[in-house]
Amino acid sequence: MVDGRPSPAPVPGPWFGWRRLRVVGITAFVASLPMSANWTASYWLLLLRLVLVGLAALFFFGLFERWPRRLPDWFPRWALQVASVAAVMPIAAALSYAFTTPHDVHWWSVKSRMEGFSFIAFVGLLVGPWVAMSALYRHISGQARSQALAFELERSQYERNALDARLRLLQAQVEPHFLFNTLANVRELVDAGSPQASSVLGSLIAYLRAAVPRLHEPGGTVAQELDLVRAYLDVMHMRMPDRLEWSVDAEPGALQAACPPTSVLTLVENAVRHGIDPAEEGGRIDVRATLRGNECRVAVVDTGVGLSGSTLEGTGLSNLRERLQLAFGDAARVALVAVHPHGTSAELVLPVQTAAT
């Protein structure tokens, strides 16, 4: 999209930077080789004069690179720089002779020196503008690559910010879903007139006080997630002591794997709500985290009533899948399979990353 703003002026390169000095030295050396065949004086004097001419051209190249600061739109700066290099060649050749000739000798009155001056000025006019144009091309090409890299970094940052915003939105959706489910469990006890309602309510308050702050954290570990699951299953066990058994186990290497908050808890909630609760005889929930190569696998296996439409289409599960996609892409997944003779196995697969805690 064109925003109507003028393009920023190219950033001038270093006036006498190492790369430019190197170009001057190499050009002077290459030009001196064919000229030395007919050169009667010292070769080093020839090379010195060529270097002086190159430095003078470099000075004017840098001068018109910076001045004047603004030019008419119809007059490109590169043309001014190339023209200045061409114009300075005869003057620079004359000055190089003036600086390298004894004061008591007028170099223009000596035929051999006048021929050398003409030759250097001619070679300078022939080679100088092309070297200047080559330097301009390299400078502009380098700036274009730097700008493209900067744009790519900026675009990546915008994409990352958008993903983070989406992840925070999904995370915010988890909180009311989690709280409503927990309060629903309390209401069931109160409606049933259970004598354990008061103690379970107290345990729930303590659990929520510890668990809710984690809902706002951007990331976590499998270890933190399993601590949350243990607290949740403790409360659920108080609610139905004769109908629920559970275990939580993990390999030491899996505990520090990065894990989005409430990921495992969502699977355990589903196991309680859609597996154990509807089963007359209750059941068992086993949670186990293992490390397999570069993947951390967290399995939640229950012996409840098994898969149903409500299990597969719940808000928590769809929310979890989207959060995993945003956080890890295709490297993370969750899969549910039926367990024989009854029950469900939910497996959460996470790439092993160091959690940003």
mmCIF file of C-alpha atoms in Angstrom:
data_model
loop_
_atom_site.group_PDB
_atom_site.id
_atom_site.type_symbol
_atom_site.label_atom_id
_atom_site.label_comp_id
_atom_site.label_asym_id
_atom_site.label_seq_id
_atom_site.Cartn_x
_atom_site.Cartn_y
_atom_site.Cartn_z
ATOM 1 C CA MET A 1 0.000 0.000 0.000
ATOM 2 C CA VAL A 2 1.384 3.420 -0.890
ATOM 3 C CA ASP A 3 1.101 5.839 2.042
ATOM 4 C CA GLY A 4 2.169 8.959 0.120
ATOM 5 C CA ARG A 5 5.238 9.594 2.245
ATOM 6 C CA PRO A 6 8.543 10.266 0.461
ATOM 7 C CA SER A 7 11.065 7.438 0.460
ATOM 8 C CA PRO A 8 13.809 7.881 3.054
ATOM 9 C CA ALA A 9 17.133 9.178 1.686
ATOM 10 C CA PRO A 10 19.832 6.508 1.321
ATOM 11 C CA VAL A 11 22.179 6.404 4.278
ATOM 12 C CA PRO A 12 25.684 7.567 3.207
ATOM 13 C CA GLY A 13 28.456 5.066 3.619
ATOM 14 C CA PRO A 14 31.643 5.774 5.601
ATOM 15 C CA TRP A 15 33.676 8.501 3.891
ATOM 16 C CA PHE A 16 37.036 6.746 4.084
ATOM 17 C CA GLY A 17 35.908 3.323 5.233
ATOM 18 C CA TRP A 18 38.147 0.291 4.893
ATOM 19 C CA ARG A 19 36.171 -1.148 1.965
ATOM 20 C CA ARG A 20 36.417 2.074 -0.032
ATOM 21 C CA LEU A 21 40.120 2.460 0.693
ATOM 22 C CA ARG A 22 40.622 -1.134 -0.374
ATOM 23 C CA VAL A 23 38.854 -0.453 -3.693
ATOM 24 C CA VAL A 24 41.108 2.556 -4.283
ATOM 25 C CA GLY A 25 44.249 0.525 -3.557
ATOM 26 C CA ILE A 26 43.250 -2.424 -5.740
ATOM 27 C CA THR A 27 42.168 -0.175 -8.627
ATOM 28 C CA ALA A 28 45.422 1.783 -8.470
ATOM 29 C CA PHE A 29 47.480 -1.402 -8.404
ATOM 30 C CA VAL A 30 45.621 -2.997 -11.349
ATOM 31 C CA ALA A 31 45.835 0.216 -13.400
ATOM 32 C CA SER A 32 49.547 0.539 -12.679
ATOM 33 C CA LEU A 33 50.423 -2.863 -14.172
ATOM 34 C CA PRO A 34 49.856 -2.037 -17.871
ATOM 35 C CA MET A 35 51.060 1.558 -17.383
ATOM 36 C CA SER A 36 54.361 0.397 -15.866
ATOM 37 C CA ALA A 37 55.413 -1.142 -19.232
ATOM 38 C CA ASN A 38 56.067 2.325 -20.697
ATOM 39 C CA TRP A 39 56.915 4.025 -17.420
ATOM 40 C CA THR A 40 60.512 5.271 -17.224
ATOM 41 C CA ALA A 41 60.478 6.539 -13.631
ATOM 42 C CA SER A 42 60.079 4.548 -10.409
ATOM 43 C CA TYR A 43 57.123 2.141 -10.319
ATOM 44 C CA TRP A 44 56.390 3.170 -6.737
ATOM 45 C CA LEU A 45 56.104 6.789 -7.861
ATOM 46 C CA LEU A 46 53.539 5.713 -10.443
ATOM 47 C CA LEU A 47 51.608 3.745 -7.855
ATOM 48 C CA LEU A 48 51.730 6.673 -5.408
ATOM 49 C CA ARG A 49 50.324 9.075 -8.003
ATOM 50 C CA LEU A 50 47.522 6.677 -8.892
ATOM 51 C CA VAL A 51 46.643 6.233 -5.213
ATOM 52 C CA LEU A 52 46.558 10.022 -4.740
ATOM 53 C CA VAL A 53 44.214 10.348 -7.708
ATOM 54 C CA GLY A 54 42.014 7.582 -6.283
ATOM 55 C CA LEU A 55 41.872 9.240 -2.855
ATOM 56 C CA ALA A 56 40.888 12.560 -4.419
ATOM 57 C CA ALA A 57 38.112 10.818 -6.357
ATOM 58 C CA LEU A 58 37.007 9.078 -3.158
ATOM 59 C CA PHE A 59 36.878 12.414 -1.328
ATOM 60 C CA PHE A 60 34.597 14.022 -3.921
ATOM 61 C CA PHE A 61 32.515 10.827 -4.138
ATOM 62 C CA GLY A 62 31.836 11.080 -0.402
ATOM 63 C CA LEU A 63 31.398 14.863 -0.514
ATOM 64 C CA PHE A 64 28.585 14.753 -3.069
ATOM 65 C CA GLU A 65 27.137 11.736 -1.320
ATOM 66 C CA ARG A 66 26.336 14.056 1.592
ATOM 67 C CA TRP A 67 26.066 17.482 0.016
ATOM 68 C CA PRO A 68 23.839 19.098 -0.902
ATOM 69 C CA ARG A 69 21.403 17.384 1.466
ATOM 70 C CA ARG A 70 18.496 17.742 -0.928
ATOM 71 C CA LEU A 71 18.454 17.647 -4.706
ATOM 72 C CA PRO A 72 15.635 18.267 -7.192
ATOM 73 C CA ASP A 73 13.554 15.145 -7.781
ATOM 74 C CA TRP A 74 14.585 15.068 -11.418
ATOM 75 C CA PHE A 75 18.294 14.998 -10.636
ATOM 76 C CA PRO A 76 19.579 11.722 -9.144
ATOM 77 C CA ARG A 77 22.372 11.904 -6.610
ATOM 78 C CA TRP A 78 24.234 9.025 -8.187
ATOM 79 C CA ALA A 79 24.683 11.070 -11.393
ATOM 80 C CA LEU A 80 26.168 13.918 -9.356
ATOM 81 C CA GLN A 81 28.612 11.540 -7.649
ATOM 82 C CA VAL A 82 29.709 9.876 -10.897
ATOM 83 C CA ALA A 83 30.091 13.257 -12.633
ATOM 84 C CA SER A 84 32.165 14.601 -9.743
ATOM 85 C CA VAL A 85 34.518 11.606 -9.933
ATOM 86 C CA ALA A 86 34.974 12.129 -13.688
ATOM 87 C CA ALA A 87 35.498 15.883 -13.313
ATOM 88 C CA VAL A 88 38.082 15.565 -10.568
ATOM 89 C CA MET A 89 40.360 13.161 -12.456
ATOM 90 C CA PRO A 90 42.437 15.708 -14.470
ATOM 91 C CA ILE A 91 42.676 18.017 -11.449
ATOM 92 C CA ALA A 92 43.707 15.167 -9.165
ATOM 93 C CA ALA A 93 46.316 13.957 -11.672
ATOM 94 C CA ALA A 94 47.788 17.465 -11.851
ATOM 95 C CA LEU A 95 47.852 17.781 -8.057
ATOM 96 C CA SER A 96 49.500 14.356 -7.705
ATOM 97 C CA TYR A 97 52.277 15.525 -10.013
ATOM 98 C CA ALA A 98 52.595 18.813 -8.128
ATOM 99 C CA PHE A 99 52.987 16.976 -4.796
ATOM 100 C CA THR A 100 55.471 14.391 -6.111
ATOM 101 C CA THR A 101 57.709 16.645 -8.259
ATOM 102 C CA PRO A 102 60.602 18.703 -6.819
ATOM 103 C CA HIS A 103 59.667 22.346 -6.280
ATOM 104 C CA ASP A 104 62.390 23.591 -8.576
ATOM 105 C CA VAL A 105 60.985 21.627 -11.510
ATOM 106 C CA HIS A 106 57.841 22.600 -13.428
ATOM 107 C CA TRP A 107 56.400 19.199 -14.278
ATOM 108 C CA TRP A 108 54.220 20.559 -17.108
ATOM 109 C CA SER A 109 57.344 21.788 -18.881
ATOM 110 C CA VAL A 110 58.857 18.273 -18.998
ATOM 111 C CA LYS A 111 57.558 16.236 -21.909
ATOM 112 C CA SER A 112 57.771 12.827 -20.178
ATOM 113 C CA ARG A 113 55.926 14.124 -17.100
ATOM 114 C CA MET A 114 53.279 15.797 -19.271
ATOM 115 C CA GLU A 115 52.766 12.496 -21.095
ATOM 116 C CA GLY A 116 52.491 10.681 -17.756
ATOM 117 C CA PHE A 117 49.961 13.224 -16.513
ATOM 118 C CA SER A 118 47.888 12.834 -19.696
ATOM 119 C CA PHE A 119 48.016 9.064 -19.422
ATOM 120 C CA ILE A 120 46.947 9.042 -15.745
ATOM 121 C CA ALA A 121 44.145 11.560 -16.403
ATOM 122 C CA PHE A 122 42.922 9.505 -19.368
ATOM 123 C CA VAL A 123 42.947 6.234 -17.441
ATOM 124 C CA GLY A 124 41.223 7.997 -14.550
ATOM 125 C CA LEU A 125 38.467 9.311 -16.815
ATOM 126 C CA LEU A 126 38.097 5.844 -18.307
ATOM 127 C CA VAL A 127 38.054 3.792 -15.093
ATOM 128 C CA GLY A 128 36.959 6.192 -12.331
ATOM 129 C CA PRO A 129 33.252 6.606 -13.276
ATOM 130 C CA TRP A 130 32.835 2.838 -13.690
ATOM 131 C CA VAL A 131 34.354 2.154 -10.286
ATOM 132 C CA ALA A 132 32.077 4.828 -8.803
ATOM 133 C CA MET A 133 28.999 3.269 -10.408
ATOM 134 C CA SER A 134 30.036 -0.172 -9.166
ATOM 135 C CA ALA A 135 30.445 1.182 -5.628
ATOM 136 C CA LEU A 136 27.030 2.858 -5.842
ATOM 137 C CA TYR A 137 25.422 -0.374 -6.993
ATOM 138 C CA ARG A 138 26.985 -2.342 -4.153
ATOM 139 C CA HIS A 139 25.973 0.301 -1.609
ATOM 140 C CA ILE A 140 22.361 0.495 -2.826
ATOM 141 C CA SER A 141 22.126 -3.291 -3.079
ATOM 142 C CA GLY A 142 23.412 -3.649 0.484
ATOM 143 C CA GLN A 143 20.898 -1.101 1.747
ATOM 144 C CA ALA A 144 18.088 -2.904 -0.094
ATOM 145 C CA ARG A 145 19.052 -6.189 1.586
ATOM 146 C CA SER A 146 19.193 -4.493 4.984
ATOM 147 C CA GLN A 147 15.764 -2.936 4.432
ATOM 148 C CA ALA A 148 14.305 -6.266 3.298
ATOM 149 C CA LEU A 149 15.718 -7.928 6.421
ATOM 150 C CA ALA A 150 14.313 -5.161 8.634
ATOM 151 C CA PHE A 151 10.880 -5.491 7.000
ATOM 152 C CA GLU A 152 10.976 -9.269 7.476
ATOM 153 C CA LEU A 153 11.882 -8.890 11.152
ATOM 154 C CA GLU A 154 9.096 -6.334 11.606
ATOM 155 C CA ARG A 155 6.593 -8.616 9.893
ATOM 156 C CA SER A 156 7.648 -11.550 12.072
ATOM 157 C CA GLN A 157 7.216 -9.410 15.176
ATOM 158 C CA TYR A 158 3.700 -8.370 14.091
ATOM 159 C CA GLU A 159 2.792 -12.018 13.459
ATOM 160 C CA ARG A 160 4.170 -13.002 16.847
ATOM 161 C CA ASN A 161 2.203 -10.222 18.565
ATOM 162 C CA ALA A 162 -0.977 -11.359 16.809
ATOM 163 C CA LEU A 163 -0.397 -14.963 17.927
ATOM 164 C CA ASP A 164 0.271 -13.844 21.501
ATOM 165 C CA ALA A 165 -2.931 -11.796 21.503
ATOM 166 C CA ARG A 166 -4.901 -14.776 20.202
ATOM 167 C CA LEU A 167 -3.311 -17.036 22.812
ATOM 168 C CA ARG A 168 -4.180 -14.602 25.611
ATOM 169 C CA LEU A 169 -7.758 -14.477 24.359
ATOM 170 C CA LEU A 170 -8.024 -18.268 24.448
ATOM 171 C CA GLN A 171 -6.397 -18.292 27.866
ATOM 172 C CA ALA A 172 -9.016 -15.810 29.087
ATOM 173 C CA GLN A 173 -11.729 -18.151 27.828
ATOM 174 C CA VAL A 174 -10.304 -20.992 29.920
ATOM 175 C CA GLU A 175 -10.763 -19.140 33.189
ATOM 176 C CA PRO A 176 -14.585 -18.844 33.243
ATOM 177 C CA HIS A 177 -14.921 -22.346 31.798
ATOM 178 C CA PHE A 178 -12.732 -23.735 34.555
ATOM 179 C CA LEU A 179 -14.510 -21.784 37.323
ATOM 180 C CA PHE A 180 -17.993 -22.724 36.106
ATOM 181 C CA ASN A 181 -17.103 -26.408 36.081
ATOM 182 C CA THR A 182 -15.710 -26.210 39.604
ATOM 183 C CA LEU A 183 -18.743 -24.342 40.940
ATOM 184 C CA ALA A 184 -21.025 -26.867 39.253
ATOM 185 C CA ASN A 185 -19.359 -29.612 41.285
ATOM 186 C CA VAL A 186 -20.061 -27.715 44.511
ATOM 187 C CA ARG A 187 -23.663 -27.153 43.524
ATOM 188 C CA GLU A 188 -24.154 -30.879 42.962
ATOM 189 C CA LEU A 189 -22.997 -31.582 46.514
ATOM 190 C CA VAL A 190 -25.233 -28.900 47.984
ATOM 191 C CA ASP A 191 -28.236 -30.115 45.982
ATOM 192 C CA ALA A 192 -27.579 -33.681 47.161
ATOM 193 C CA GLY A 193 -27.382 -32.536 50.799
ATOM 194 C CA SER A 194 -24.038 -34.258 51.219
ATOM 195 C CA PRO A 195 -22.454 -33.821 54.677
ATOM 196 C CA GLN A 196 -19.117 -33.405 52.895
ATOM 197 C CA ALA A 197 -20.294 -30.311 51.062
ATOM 198 C CA SER A 198 -18.780 -27.899 53.562
ATOM 199 C CA SER A 199 -15.358 -29.602 53.675
ATOM 200 C CA VAL A 200 -15.266 -29.961 49.904
ATOM 201 C CA LEU A 201 -16.184 -26.286 49.534
ATOM 202 C CA GLY A 202 -13.317 -25.351 51.844
ATOM 203 C CA SER A 203 -10.913 -27.508 49.835
ATOM 204 C CA LEU A 204 -12.184 -25.938 46.617
ATOM 205 C CA ILE A 205 -11.570 -22.434 47.924
ATOM 206 C CA ALA A 206 -8.003 -23.368 48.885
ATOM 207 C CA TYR A 207 -7.500 -25.040 45.542
ATOM 208 C CA LEU A 208 -8.829 -22.081 43.562
ATOM 209 C CA ARG A 209 -6.687 -19.679 45.549
ATOM 210 C CA ALA A 210 -3.607 -21.585 44.400
ATOM 211 C CA ALA A 211 -4.793 -22.437 40.894
ATOM 212 C CA VAL A 212 -6.381 -19.248 39.552
ATOM 213 C CA PRO A 213 -3.154 -17.169 39.486
ATOM 214 C CA ARG A 214 -1.652 -19.773 37.158
ATOM 215 C CA LEU A 215 -4.420 -19.164 34.658
ATOM 216 C CA HIS A 216 -2.874 -15.776 33.903
ATOM 217 C CA GLU A 217 0.649 -17.069 33.411
ATOM 218 C CA PRO A 218 1.856 -17.113 29.765
ATOM 219 C CA GLY A 219 3.587 -20.462 30.143
ATOM 220 C CA GLY A 220 4.390 -23.232 32.542
ATOM 221 C CA THR A 221 5.924 -26.653 32.926
ATOM 222 C CA VAL A 222 4.607 -30.190 33.094
ATOM 223 C CA ALA A 223 5.640 -30.235 36.763
ATOM 224 C CA GLN A 224 3.414 -27.220 37.549
ATOM 225 C CA GLU A 225 0.587 -28.718 35.567
ATOM 226 C CA LEU A 226 0.790 -32.032 37.442
ATOM 227 C CA ASP A 227 0.764 -30.185 40.792
ATOM 228 C CA LEU A 228 -2.475 -28.535 39.671
ATOM 229 C CA VAL A 229 -3.911 -31.885 38.589
ATOM 230 C CA ARG A 230 -3.079 -33.479 41.957
ATOM 231 C CA ALA A 231 -4.857 -30.665 43.805
ATOM 232 C CA TYR A 232 -7.884 -30.956 41.548
ATOM 233 C CA LEU A 233 -8.106 -34.753 41.900
ATOM 234 C CA ASP A 234 -7.758 -34.413 45.694
ATOM 235 C CA VAL A 235 -10.853 -32.248 45.711
ATOM 236 C CA MET A 236 -12.730 -34.574 43.380
ATOM 237 C CA HIS A 237 -11.781 -37.542 45.578
ATOM 238 C CA MET A 238 -13.255 -35.777 48.620
ATOM 239 C CA ARG A 239 -16.409 -35.229 46.652
ATOM 240 C CA MET A 240 -16.785 -38.895 45.652
ATOM 241 C CA PRO A 241 -14.407 -40.922 47.854
ATOM 242 C CA ASP A 242 -15.942 -44.289 46.961
ATOM 243 C CA ARG A 243 -16.147 -43.681 43.211
ATOM 244 C CA LEU A 244 -12.812 -42.193 42.227
ATOM 245 C CA GLU A 245 -9.259 -43.491 42.433
ATOM 246 C CA TRP A 246 -6.380 -41.760 40.816
ATOM 247 C CA SER A 247 -2.621 -41.671 40.354
ATOM 248 C CA VAL A 248 -0.207 -39.113 38.919
ATOM 249 C CA ASP A 249 3.271 -40.169 37.851
ATOM 250 C CA ALA A 250 6.020 -38.620 35.715
ATOM 251 C CA GLU A 251 9.501 -39.380 34.524
ATOM 252 C CA PRO A 252 11.990 -36.832 35.909
ATOM 253 C CA GLY A 253 13.037 -35.723 32.416
ATOM 254 C CA ALA A 254 9.476 -34.802 31.460
ATOM 255 C CA LEU A 255 8.811 -32.465 34.378
ATOM 256 C CA GLN A 256 10.583 -29.402 32.934
ATOM 257 C CA ALA A 257 8.989 -29.588 29.486
ATOM 258 C CA ALA A 258 7.051 -26.457 28.510
ATOM 259 C CA CYS A 259 3.302 -26.905 28.849
ATOM 260 C CA PRO A 260 0.509 -24.327 28.311
ATOM 261 C CA PRO A 261 -1.385 -23.644 31.575
ATOM 262 C CA THR A 262 -4.377 -25.934 32.299
ATOM 263 C CA SER A 263 -3.590 -28.204 29.322
ATOM 264 C CA VAL A 264 -3.409 -31.440 31.322
ATOM 265 C CA LEU A 265 -6.047 -30.155 33.744
ATOM 266 C CA THR A 266 -8.490 -29.813 30.836
ATOM 267 C CA LEU A 267 -8.018 -33.495 29.962
ATOM 268 C CA VAL A 268 -8.437 -34.540 33.612
ATOM 269 C CA GLU A 269 -11.568 -32.383 33.937
ATOM 270 C CA ASN A 270 -13.005 -34.095 30.874
ATOM 271 C CA ALA A 271 -12.162 -37.503 32.357
ATOM 272 C CA VAL A 272 -14.028 -36.647 35.561
ATOM 273 C CA ARG A 273 -16.956 -34.866 33.941
ATOM 274 C CA HIS A 274 -17.582 -37.111 30.931
ATOM 275 C CA GLY A 275 -16.020 -40.387 32.104
ATOM 276 C CA ILE A 276 -16.231 -40.974 35.868
ATOM 277 C CA ASP A 277 -19.274 -38.893 36.819
ATOM 278 C CA PRO A 278 -21.722 -40.633 34.428
ATOM 279 C CA ALA A 279 -20.452 -44.111 35.437
ATOM 280 C CA GLU A 280 -22.530 -45.690 38.243
ATOM 281 C CA GLU A 281 -19.584 -47.542 39.738
ATOM 282 C CA GLY A 282 -17.165 -44.636 39.249
ATOM 283 C CA GLY A 283 -13.684 -45.463 38.000
ATOM 284 C CA ARG A 284 -9.999 -44.649 37.993
ATOM 285 C CA ILE A 285 -7.922 -41.900 36.417
ATOM 286 C CA ASP A 286 -4.206 -42.412 35.775
ATOM 287 C CA VAL A 287 -2.023 -39.519 34.629
ATOM 288 C CA ARG A 288 1.492 -40.263 33.427
ATOM 289 C CA ALA A 289 4.089 -38.020 31.777
ATOM 290 C CA THR A 290 6.911 -39.630 29.817
ATOM 291 C CA LEU A 291 9.742 -38.471 27.610
ATOM 292 C CA ARG A 292 10.139 -40.020 24.146
ATOM 293 C CA GLY A 293 13.004 -38.510 22.183
ATOM 294 C CA ASN A 294 12.177 -34.842 21.602
ATOM 295 C CA GLU A 295 8.573 -35.253 22.700
ATOM 296 C CA CYS A 296 6.900 -35.149 26.089
ATOM 297 C CA ARG A 297 3.775 -37.316 26.225
ATOM 298 C CA VAL A 298 1.176 -36.848 28.952
ATOM 299 C CA ALA A 299 -1.458 -39.586 29.013
ATOM 300 C CA VAL A 300 -4.740 -39.257 30.933
ATOM 301 C CA VAL A 301 -6.468 -42.656 31.033
ATOM 302 C CA ASP A 302 -9.827 -43.182 32.721
ATOM 303 C CA THR A 303 -12.055 -46.207 33.150
ATOM 304 C CA GLY A 304 -15.297 -44.232 32.813
ATOM 305 C CA VAL A 305 -18.144 -44.632 30.356
ATOM 306 C CA GLY A 306 -15.935 -44.019 27.304
ATOM 307 C CA LEU A 307 -16.032 -41.649 24.362
ATOM 308 C CA SER A 308 -19.185 -39.703 23.594
ATOM 309 C CA GLY A 309 -20.159 -36.682 21.531
ATOM 310 C CA SER A 310 -19.878 -34.367 24.530
ATOM 311 C CA THR A 311 -16.333 -35.615 25.167
ATOM 312 C CA LEU A 312 -15.162 -34.931 21.628
ATOM 313 C CA GLU A 313 -16.952 -31.623 21.049
ATOM 314 C CA GLY A 314 -16.436 -29.891 24.394
ATOM 315 C CA THR A 315 -15.335 -26.264 24.631
ATOM 316 C CA GLY A 316 -12.298 -27.165 26.708
ATOM 317 C CA LEU A 317 -10.949 -29.631 24.169
ATOM 318 C CA SER A 318 -11.379 -27.352 21.154
ATOM 319 C CA ASN A 319 -9.824 -24.481 23.117
ATOM 320 C CA LEU A 320 -6.894 -26.692 24.088
ATOM 321 C CA ARG A 321 -6.272 -27.766 20.492
ATOM 322 C CA GLU A 322 -6.212 -24.151 19.304
ATOM 323 C CA ARG A 323 -3.856 -23.069 22.081
ATOM 324 C CA LEU A 324 -1.482 -25.917 21.252
ATOM 325 C CA GLN A 325 -1.529 -24.928 17.585
ATOM 326 C CA LEU A 326 -0.701 -21.300 18.412
ATOM 327 C CA ALA A 327 2.018 -22.208 20.889
ATOM 328 C CA PHE A 328 3.741 -25.100 19.082
ATOM 329 C CA GLY A 329 2.217 -25.394 15.593
ATOM 330 C CA ASP A 330 2.004 -28.946 14.279
ATOM 331 C CA ALA A 331 4.626 -30.106 16.775
ATOM 332 C CA ALA A 332 1.960 -30.502 19.495
ATOM 333 C CA ARG A 333 -1.279 -32.468 19.378
ATOM 334 C CA VAL A 334 -3.902 -34.116 21.513
ATOM 335 C CA ALA A 335 -5.618 -37.399 20.649
ATOM 336 C CA LEU A 336 -8.454 -39.330 22.276
ATOM 337 C CA VAL A 337 -8.965 -43.067 21.820
ATOM 338 C CA ALA A 338 -11.372 -45.551 23.395
ATOM 339 C CA VAL A 339 -10.052 -47.986 26.026
ATOM 340 C CA HIS A 340 -11.293 -51.625 26.131
ATOM 341 C CA PRO A 341 -13.607 -52.620 27.784
ATOM 342 C CA HIS A 342 -14.603 -49.066 28.685
ATOM 343 C CA GLY A 343 -12.916 -45.760 29.257
ATOM 344 C CA THR A 344 -10.940 -43.143 27.360
ATOM 345 C CA SER A 345 -7.271 -42.464 26.847
ATOM 346 C CA ALA A 346 -6.340 -38.861 26.094
ATOM 347 C CA GLU A 347 -2.722 -38.225 25.087
ATOM 348 C CA LEU A 348 -1.121 -34.815 24.976
ATOM 349 C CA VAL A 349 2.084 -34.644 22.890
ATOM 350 C CA LEU A 350 4.373 -31.648 23.415
ATOM 351 C CA PRO A 351 7.729 -30.788 21.831
ATOM 352 C CA VAL A 352 10.429 -30.619 24.451
ATOM 353 C CA GLN A 353 11.225 -26.946 25.019
ATOM 354 C CA THR A 354 12.560 -25.064 27.976
ATOM 355 C CA ALA A 355 9.636 -23.354 29.656
ATOM 356 C CA ALA A 356 9.774 -19.535 29.851
ATOM 357 C CA THR A 357 9.073 -19.170 33.526
#
